[in-house]
Amino acid sequence: MNVTVIGSACAVSPEERALRDLYLQHGPALYSYVLGMLGGDTHRTEDILQETLLRCWNKRTLADGEGMAVRPWMFRIARNLVIDAHRTRMARPAEIAGDTWLADMCAEADDIERMLSSMVVRDALRSLTPAHREALRATIFADRTTQQAADVLGVPQGTVKSRVYYALRSLRTVLADHGLN
């Protein structure tokens, strides 16, 4: 199978040779021009350059012999393609990155999960006896030692320790019943 690429060195038709010559003569300058317009995006620059050359190929007037200045025409085509691509991007909704929406969804799910968990914990705390709730508030929630909590509550330190132990044990049981570990 013999395949001839448009503009390749083995191009046989005069149009193909003319396109190759156009690319060799104007391609680097056109590439630099479009690259500057696109802020250094090489992939989009190559796409614009390829589309410009394709339009030259379709026009079939690839030589300056017919009085047409090809270089300014090519630059105008490339400029118009860049403008059209920009307008197209501005006309449709902004694209989101692949990980942004997932992170947002996870953040929303985390907020909801946190809220539901806090409701379950609040209900679990309400199920404790008042003495156990006071022991937890005086120690864990107030960030006090058992001795400091005993002084605040006016009970012996051993009583605070046992109330905290049994309160946490009851909380574990209630939370496990609700599916929270």
mmCIF file with all atom_site columns, N, CA and C in Angstrom, residues 52-91:
data_model
loop_
_atom_site.group_PDB
_atom_site.id
_atom_site.type_symbol
_atom_site.label_atom_id
_atom_site.label_alt_id
_atom_site.label_comp_id
_atom_site.label_asym_id
_atom_site.label_entity_id
_atom_site.label_seq_id
_atom_site.pdbx_PDB_ins_code
_atom_site.Cartn_x
_atom_site.Cartn_y
_atom_site.Cartn_z
_atom_site.occupancy
_atom_site.B_iso_or_equiv
_atom_site.pdbx_formal_charge
_atom_site.auth_seq_id
_atom_site.auth_comp_id
_atom_site.auth_asym_id
_atom_site.auth_atom_id
_atom_site.pdbx_PDB_model_num
ATOM 1   N N  . THR A 1 52 ? -5.347  25.883 8.897   1.00 0.00 ? 52 THR A N  1
ATOM 2   C CA . THR A 1 52 ? -5.003  26.922 7.918   1.00 0.00 ? 52 THR A CA 1
ATOM 3   C C  . THR A 1 52 ? -4.474  26.291 6.638   1.00 0.00 ? 52 THR A C  1
ATOM 4   N N  . LEU A 1 53 ? -3.573  25.327 6.786   1.00 0.00 ? 53 LEU A N  1
ATOM 5   C CA . LEU A 1 53 ? -3.026  24.653 5.610   1.00 0.00 ? 53 LEU A CA 1
ATOM 6   C C  . LEU A 1 53 ? -4.091  23.834 4.887   1.00 0.00 ? 53 LEU A C  1
ATOM 7   N N  . LEU A 1 54 ? -5.019  23.259 5.643   1.00 0.00 ? 54 LEU A N  1
ATOM 8   C CA . LEU A 1 54 ? -6.107  22.518 5.017   1.00 0.00 ? 54 LEU A CA 1
ATOM 9   C C  . LEU A 1 54 ? -6.984  23.461 4.183   1.00 0.00 ? 54 LEU A C  1
ATOM 10  N N  . ARG A 1 55 ? -7.214  24.638 4.690   1.00 0.00 ? 55 ARG A N  1
ATOM 11  C CA . ARG A 1 55 ? -8.009  25.603 3.917   1.00 0.00 ? 55 ARG A CA 1
ATOM 12  C C  . ARG A 1 55 ? -7.255  26.068 2.673   1.00 0.00 ? 55 ARG A C  1
ATOM 13  N N  . CYS A 1 56 ? -5.944  26.166 2.779   1.00 0.00 ? 56 CYS A N  1
ATOM 14  C CA . CYS A 1 56 ? -5.149  26.476 1.586   1.00 0.00 ? 56 CYS A CA 1
ATOM 15  C C  . CYS A 1 56 ? -5.283  25.354 0.560   1.00 0.00 ? 56 CYS A C  1
ATOM 16  N N  . TRP A 1 57 ? -5.238  24.126 1.051   1.00 0.00 ? 57 TRP A N  1
ATOM 17  C CA . TRP A 1 57 ? -5.363  22.967 0.180   1.00 0.00 ? 57 TRP A CA 1
ATOM 18  C C  . TRP A 1 57 ? -6.721  22.974 -0.523  1.00 0.00 ? 57 TRP A C  1
ATOM 19  N N  . ASN A 1 58 ? -7.782  23.271 0.238   1.00 0.00 ? 58 ASN A N  1
ATOM 20  C CA . ASN A 1 58 ? -9.128  23.301 -0.343  1.00 0.00 ? 58 ASN A CA 1
ATOM 21  C C  . ASN A 1 58 ? -9.293  24.451 -1.336  1.00 0.00 ? 58 ASN A C  1
ATOM 22  N N  . LYS A 1 59 ? -8.607  25.550 -1.116  1.00 0.00 ? 59 LYS A N  1
ATOM 23  C CA . LYS A 1 59 ? -8.716  26.722 -1.992  1.00 0.00 ? 59 LYS A CA 1
ATOM 24  C C  . LYS A 1 59 ? -8.058  26.447 -3.343  1.00 0.00 ? 59 LYS A C  1
ATOM 25  N N  . ARG A 1 60 ? -7.028  25.629 -3.321  1.00 0.00 ? 60 ARG A N  1
ATOM 26  C CA . ARG A 1 60 ? -6.284  25.214 -4.515  1.00 0.00 ? 60 ARG A CA 1
ATOM 27  C C  . ARG A 1 60 ? -5.588  26.368 -5.236  1.00 0.00 ? 60 ARG A C  1
ATOM 28  N N  . THR A 1 61 ? -5.475  27.492 -4.602  1.00 0.00 ? 61 THR A N  1
ATOM 29  C CA . THR A 1 61 ? -4.660  28.582 -5.160  1.00 0.00 ? 61 THR A CA 1
ATOM 30  C C  . THR A 1 61 ? -3.496  28.754 -4.205  1.00 0.00 ? 61 THR A C  1
ATOM 31  N N  . LEU A 1 62 ? -2.516  27.915 -4.373  1.00 0.00 ? 62 LEU A N  1
ATOM 32  C CA . LEU A 1 62 ? -1.416  27.868 -3.431  1.00 0.00 ? 62 LEU A CA 1
ATOM 33  C C  . LEU A 1 62 ? -0.180  28.623 -3.901  1.00 0.00 ? 62 LEU A C  1
ATOM 34  N N  . ALA A 1 63 ? -0.250  29.203 -5.031  1.00 0.00 ? 63 ALA A N  1
ATOM 35  C CA . ALA A 1 63 ? 0.928   29.898 -5.551  1.00 0.00 ? 63 ALA A CA 1
ATOM 36  C C  . ALA A 1 63 ? 0.601   31.375 -5.714  1.00 0.00 ? 63 ALA A C  1
ATOM 37  N N  . ASP A 1 64 ? 1.626   32.182 -5.652  1.00 0.00 ? 64 ASP A N  1
ATOM 38  C CA . ASP A 1 64 ? 1.457   33.616 -5.812  1.00 0.00 ? 64 ASP A CA 1
ATOM 39  C C  . ASP A 1 64 ? 1.304   34.022 -7.276  1.00 0.00 ? 64 ASP A C  1
ATOM 40  N N  . GLY A 1 65 ? 1.383   33.065 -8.170  1.00 0.00 ? 65 GLY A N  1
ATOM 41  C CA . GLY A 1 65 ? 1.366   33.360 -9.595  1.00 0.00 ? 65 GLY A CA 1
ATOM 42  C C  . GLY A 1 65 ? 0.071   34.003 -10.078 1.00 0.00 ? 65 GLY A C  1
ATOM 43  N N  . GLU A 1 66 ? -1.037  33.820 -9.366  1.00 0.00 ? 66 GLU A N  1
ATOM 44  C CA . GLU A 1 66 ? -2.311  34.345 -9.819  1.00 0.00 ? 66 GLU A CA 1
ATOM 45  C C  . GLU A 1 66 ? -2.601  35.729 -9.263  1.00 0.00 ? 66 GLU A C  1
ATOM 46  N N  . GLY A 1 67 ? -1.616  36.381 -8.714  1.00 0.00 ? 67 GLY A N  1
ATOM 47  C CA . GLY A 1 67 ? -1.789  37.730 -8.206  1.00 0.00 ? 67 GLY A CA 1
ATOM 48  C C  . GLY A 1 67 ? -2.301  37.761 -6.768  1.00 0.00 ? 67 GLY A C  1
ATOM 49  N N  . MET A 1 68 ? -2.436  36.617 -6.125  1.00 0.00 ? 68 MET A N  1
ATOM 50  C CA . MET A 1 68 ? -2.935  36.568 -4.753  1.00 0.00 ? 68 MET A CA 1
ATOM 51  C C  . MET A 1 68 ? -1.754  36.468 -3.801  1.00 0.00 ? 68 MET A C  1
ATOM 52  N N  . ALA A 1 69 ? -1.691  37.347 -2.825  1.00 0.00 ? 69 ALA A N  1
ATOM 53  C CA . ALA A 1 69 ? -0.631  37.299 -1.826  1.00 0.00 ? 69 ALA A CA 1
ATOM 54  C C  . ALA A 1 69 ? -1.002  36.223 -0.804  1.00 0.00 ? 69 ALA A C  1
ATOM 55  N N  . VAL A 1 70 ? -0.341  35.087 -0.852  1.00 0.00 ? 70 VAL A N  1
ATOM 56  C CA . VAL A 1 70 ? -0.710  33.929 -0.046  1.00 0.00 ? 70 VAL A CA 1
ATOM 57  C C  . VAL A 1 70 ? -0.378  34.136 1.426   1.00 0.00 ? 70 VAL A C  1
ATOM 58  N N  . ARG A 1 71 ? 0.784   34.689 1.721   1.00 0.00 ? 71 ARG A N  1
ATOM 59  C CA . ARG A 1 71 ? 1.194   34.821 3.121   1.00 0.00 ? 71 ARG A CA 1
ATOM 60  C C  . ARG A 1 71 ? 0.208   35.657 3.937   1.00 0.00 ? 71 ARG A C  1
ATOM 61  N N  . PRO A 1 72 ? -0.170  36.860 3.507   1.00 0.00 ? 72 PRO A N  1
ATOM 62  C CA . PRO A 1 72 ? -1.154  37.614 4.303   1.00 0.00 ? 72 PRO A CA 1
ATOM 63  C C  . PRO A 1 72 ? -2.500  36.888 4.402   1.00 0.00 ? 72 PRO A C  1
ATOM 64  N N  . TRP A 1 73 ? -2.877  36.190 3.335   1.00 0.00 ? 73 TRP A N  1
ATOM 65  C CA . TRP A 1 73 ? -4.122  35.442 3.344   1.00 0.00 ? 73 TRP A CA 1
ATOM 66  C C  . TRP A 1 73 ? -4.069  34.329 4.388   1.00 0.00 ? 73 TRP A C  1
ATOM 67  N N  . MET A 1 74 ? -2.942  33.611 4.461   1.00 0.00 ? 74 MET A N  1
ATOM 68  C CA . MET A 1 74 ? -2.770  32.544 5.444   1.00 0.00 ? 74 MET A CA 1
ATOM 69  C C  . MET A 1 74 ? -2.814  33.101 6.867   1.00 0.00 ? 74 MET A C  1
ATOM 70  N N  . PHE A 1 75 ? -2.170  34.220 7.091   1.00 0.00 ? 75 PHE A N  1
ATOM 71  C CA . PHE A 1 75 ? -2.162  34.821 8.420   1.00 0.00 ? 75 PHE A CA 1
ATOM 72  C C  . PHE A 1 75 ? -3.571  35.275 8.810   1.00 0.00 ? 75 PHE A C  1
ATOM 73  N N  . ARG A 1 76 ? -4.315  35.802 7.836   1.00 0.00 ? 76 ARG A N  1
ATOM 74  C CA . ARG A 1 76 ? -5.693  36.233 8.099   1.00 0.00 ? 76 ARG A CA 1
ATOM 75  C C  . ARG A 1 76 ? -6.565  35.024 8.444   1.00 0.00 ? 76 ARG A C  1
ATOM 76  N N  . ILE A 1 77 ? -6.396  33.930 7.706   1.00 0.00 ? 77 ILE A N  1
ATOM 77  C CA . ILE A 1 77 ? -7.154  32.706 7.986   1.00 0.00 ? 77 ILE A CA 1
ATOM 78  C C  . ILE A 1 77 ? -6.825  32.207 9.393   1.00 0.00 ? 77 ILE A C  1
ATOM 79  N N  . ALA A 1 78 ? -5.558  32.169 9.744   1.00 0.00 ? 78 ALA A N  1
ATOM 80  C CA . ALA A 1 78 ? -5.150  31.695 11.074  1.00 0.00 ? 78 ALA A CA 1
ATOM 81  C C  . ALA A 1 78 ? -5.726  32.598 12.162  1.00 0.00 ? 78 ALA A C  1
ATOM 82  N N  . ARG A 1 79 ? -5.660  33.897 11.949  1.00 0.00 ? 79 ARG A N  1
ATOM 83  C CA . ARG A 1 79 ? -6.201  34.849 12.921  1.00 0.00 ? 79 ARG A CA 1
ATOM 84  C C  . ARG A 1 79 ? -7.704  34.634 13.092  1.00 0.00 ? 79 ARG A C  1
ATOM 85  N N  . ASN A 1 80 ? -8.410  34.469 11.982  1.00 0.00 ? 80 ASN A N  1
ATOM 86  C CA . ASN A 1 80 ? -9.855  34.244 12.060  1.00 0.00 ? 80 ASN A CA 1
ATOM 87  C C  . ASN A 1 80 ? -10.183 32.940 12.785  1.00 0.00 ? 80 ASN A C  1
ATOM 88  N N  . LEU A 1 81 ? -9.380  31.905 12.567  1.00 0.00 ? 81 LEU A N  1
ATOM 89  C CA . LEU A 1 81 ? -9.607  30.633 13.256  1.00 0.00 ? 81 LEU A CA 1
ATOM 90  C C  . LEU A 1 81 ? -9.415  30.780 14.765  1.00 0.00 ? 81 LEU A C  1
ATOM 91  N N  . VAL A 1 82 ? -8.404  31.537 15.167  1.00 0.00 ? 82 VAL A N  1
ATOM 92  C CA . VAL A 1 82 ? -8.165  31.770 16.594  1.00 0.00 ? 82 VAL A CA 1
ATOM 93  C C  . VAL A 1 82 ? -9.343  32.535 17.199  1.00 0.00 ? 82 VAL A C  1
ATOM 94  N N  . ILE A 1 83 ? -9.797  33.570 16.490  1.00 0.00 ? 83 ILE A N  1
ATOM 95  C CA . ILE A 1 83 ? -10.925 34.370 16.985  1.00 0.00 ? 83 ILE A CA 1
ATOM 96  C C  . ILE A 1 83 ? -12.189 33.515 17.073  1.00 0.00 ? 83 ILE A C  1
ATOM 97  N N  . ASP A 1 84 ? -12.440 32.715 16.046  1.00 0.00 ? 84 ASP A N  1
ATOM 98  C CA . ASP A 1 84 ? -13.621 31.853 16.052  1.00 0.00 ? 84 ASP A CA 1
ATOM 99  C C  . ASP A 1 84 ? -13.580 30.855 17.215  1.00 0.00 ? 84 ASP A C  1
ATOM 100 N N  . ALA A 1 85 ? -12.418 30.274 17.450  1.00 0.00 ? 85 ALA A N  1
ATOM 101 C CA . ALA A 1 85 ? -12.284 29.315 18.555  1.00 0.00 ? 85 ALA A CA 1
ATOM 102 C C  . ALA A 1 85 ? -12.525 30.004 19.887  1.00 0.00 ? 85 ALA A C  1
ATOM 103 N N  . HIS A 1 86 ? -12.007 31.223 20.030  1.00 0.00 ? 86 HIS A N  1
ATOM 104 C CA . HIS A 1 86 ? -12.214 31.975 21.270  1.00 0.00 ? 86 HIS A CA 1
ATOM 105 C C  . HIS A 1 86 ? -13.697 32.293 21.468  1.00 0.00 ? 86 HIS A C  1
ATOM 106 N N  . ARG A 1 87 ? -14.347 32.737 20.428  1.00 0.00 ? 87 ARG A N  1
ATOM 107 C CA . ARG A 1 87 ? -15.779 33.056 20.526  1.00 0.00 ? 87 ARG A CA 1
ATOM 108 C C  . ARG A 1 87 ? -16.605 31.816 20.847  1.00 0.00 ? 87 ARG A C  1
ATOM 109 N N  . THR A 1 88 ? -16.230 30.700 20.281  1.00 0.00 ? 88 THR A N  1
ATOM 110 C CA . THR A 1 88 ? -16.941 29.455 20.561  1.00 0.00 ? 88 THR A CA 1
ATOM 111 C C  . THR A 1 88 ? -16.806 29.080 22.024  1.00 0.00 ? 88 THR A C  1
ATOM 112 N N  . ARG A 1 89 ? -15.590 29.186 22.567  1.00 0.00 ? 89 ARG A N  1
ATOM 113 C CA . ARG A 1 89 ? -15.382 28.870 23.977  1.00 0.00 ? 89 ARG A CA 1
ATOM 114 C C  . ARG A 1 89 ? -16.142 29.821 24.882  1.00 0.00 ? 89 ARG A C  1
ATOM 115 N N  . MET A 1 90 ? -16.237 31.093 24.506  1.00 0.00 ? 90 MET A N  1
ATOM 116 C CA . MET A 1 90 ? -16.934 32.074 25.329  1.00 0.00 ? 90 MET A CA 1
ATOM 117 C C  . MET A 1 90 ? -18.458 31.901 25.253  1.00 0.00 ? 90 MET A C  1
ATOM 118 N N  . ALA A 1 91 ? -18.957 31.340 24.161  1.00 0.00 ? 91 ALA A N  1
ATOM 119 C CA . ALA A 1 91 ? -20.398 31.204 23.975  1.00 0.00 ? 91 ALA A CA 1
ATOM 120 C C  . ALA A 1 91 ? -20.986 30.028 24.747  1.00 0.00 ? 91 ALA A C  1
#
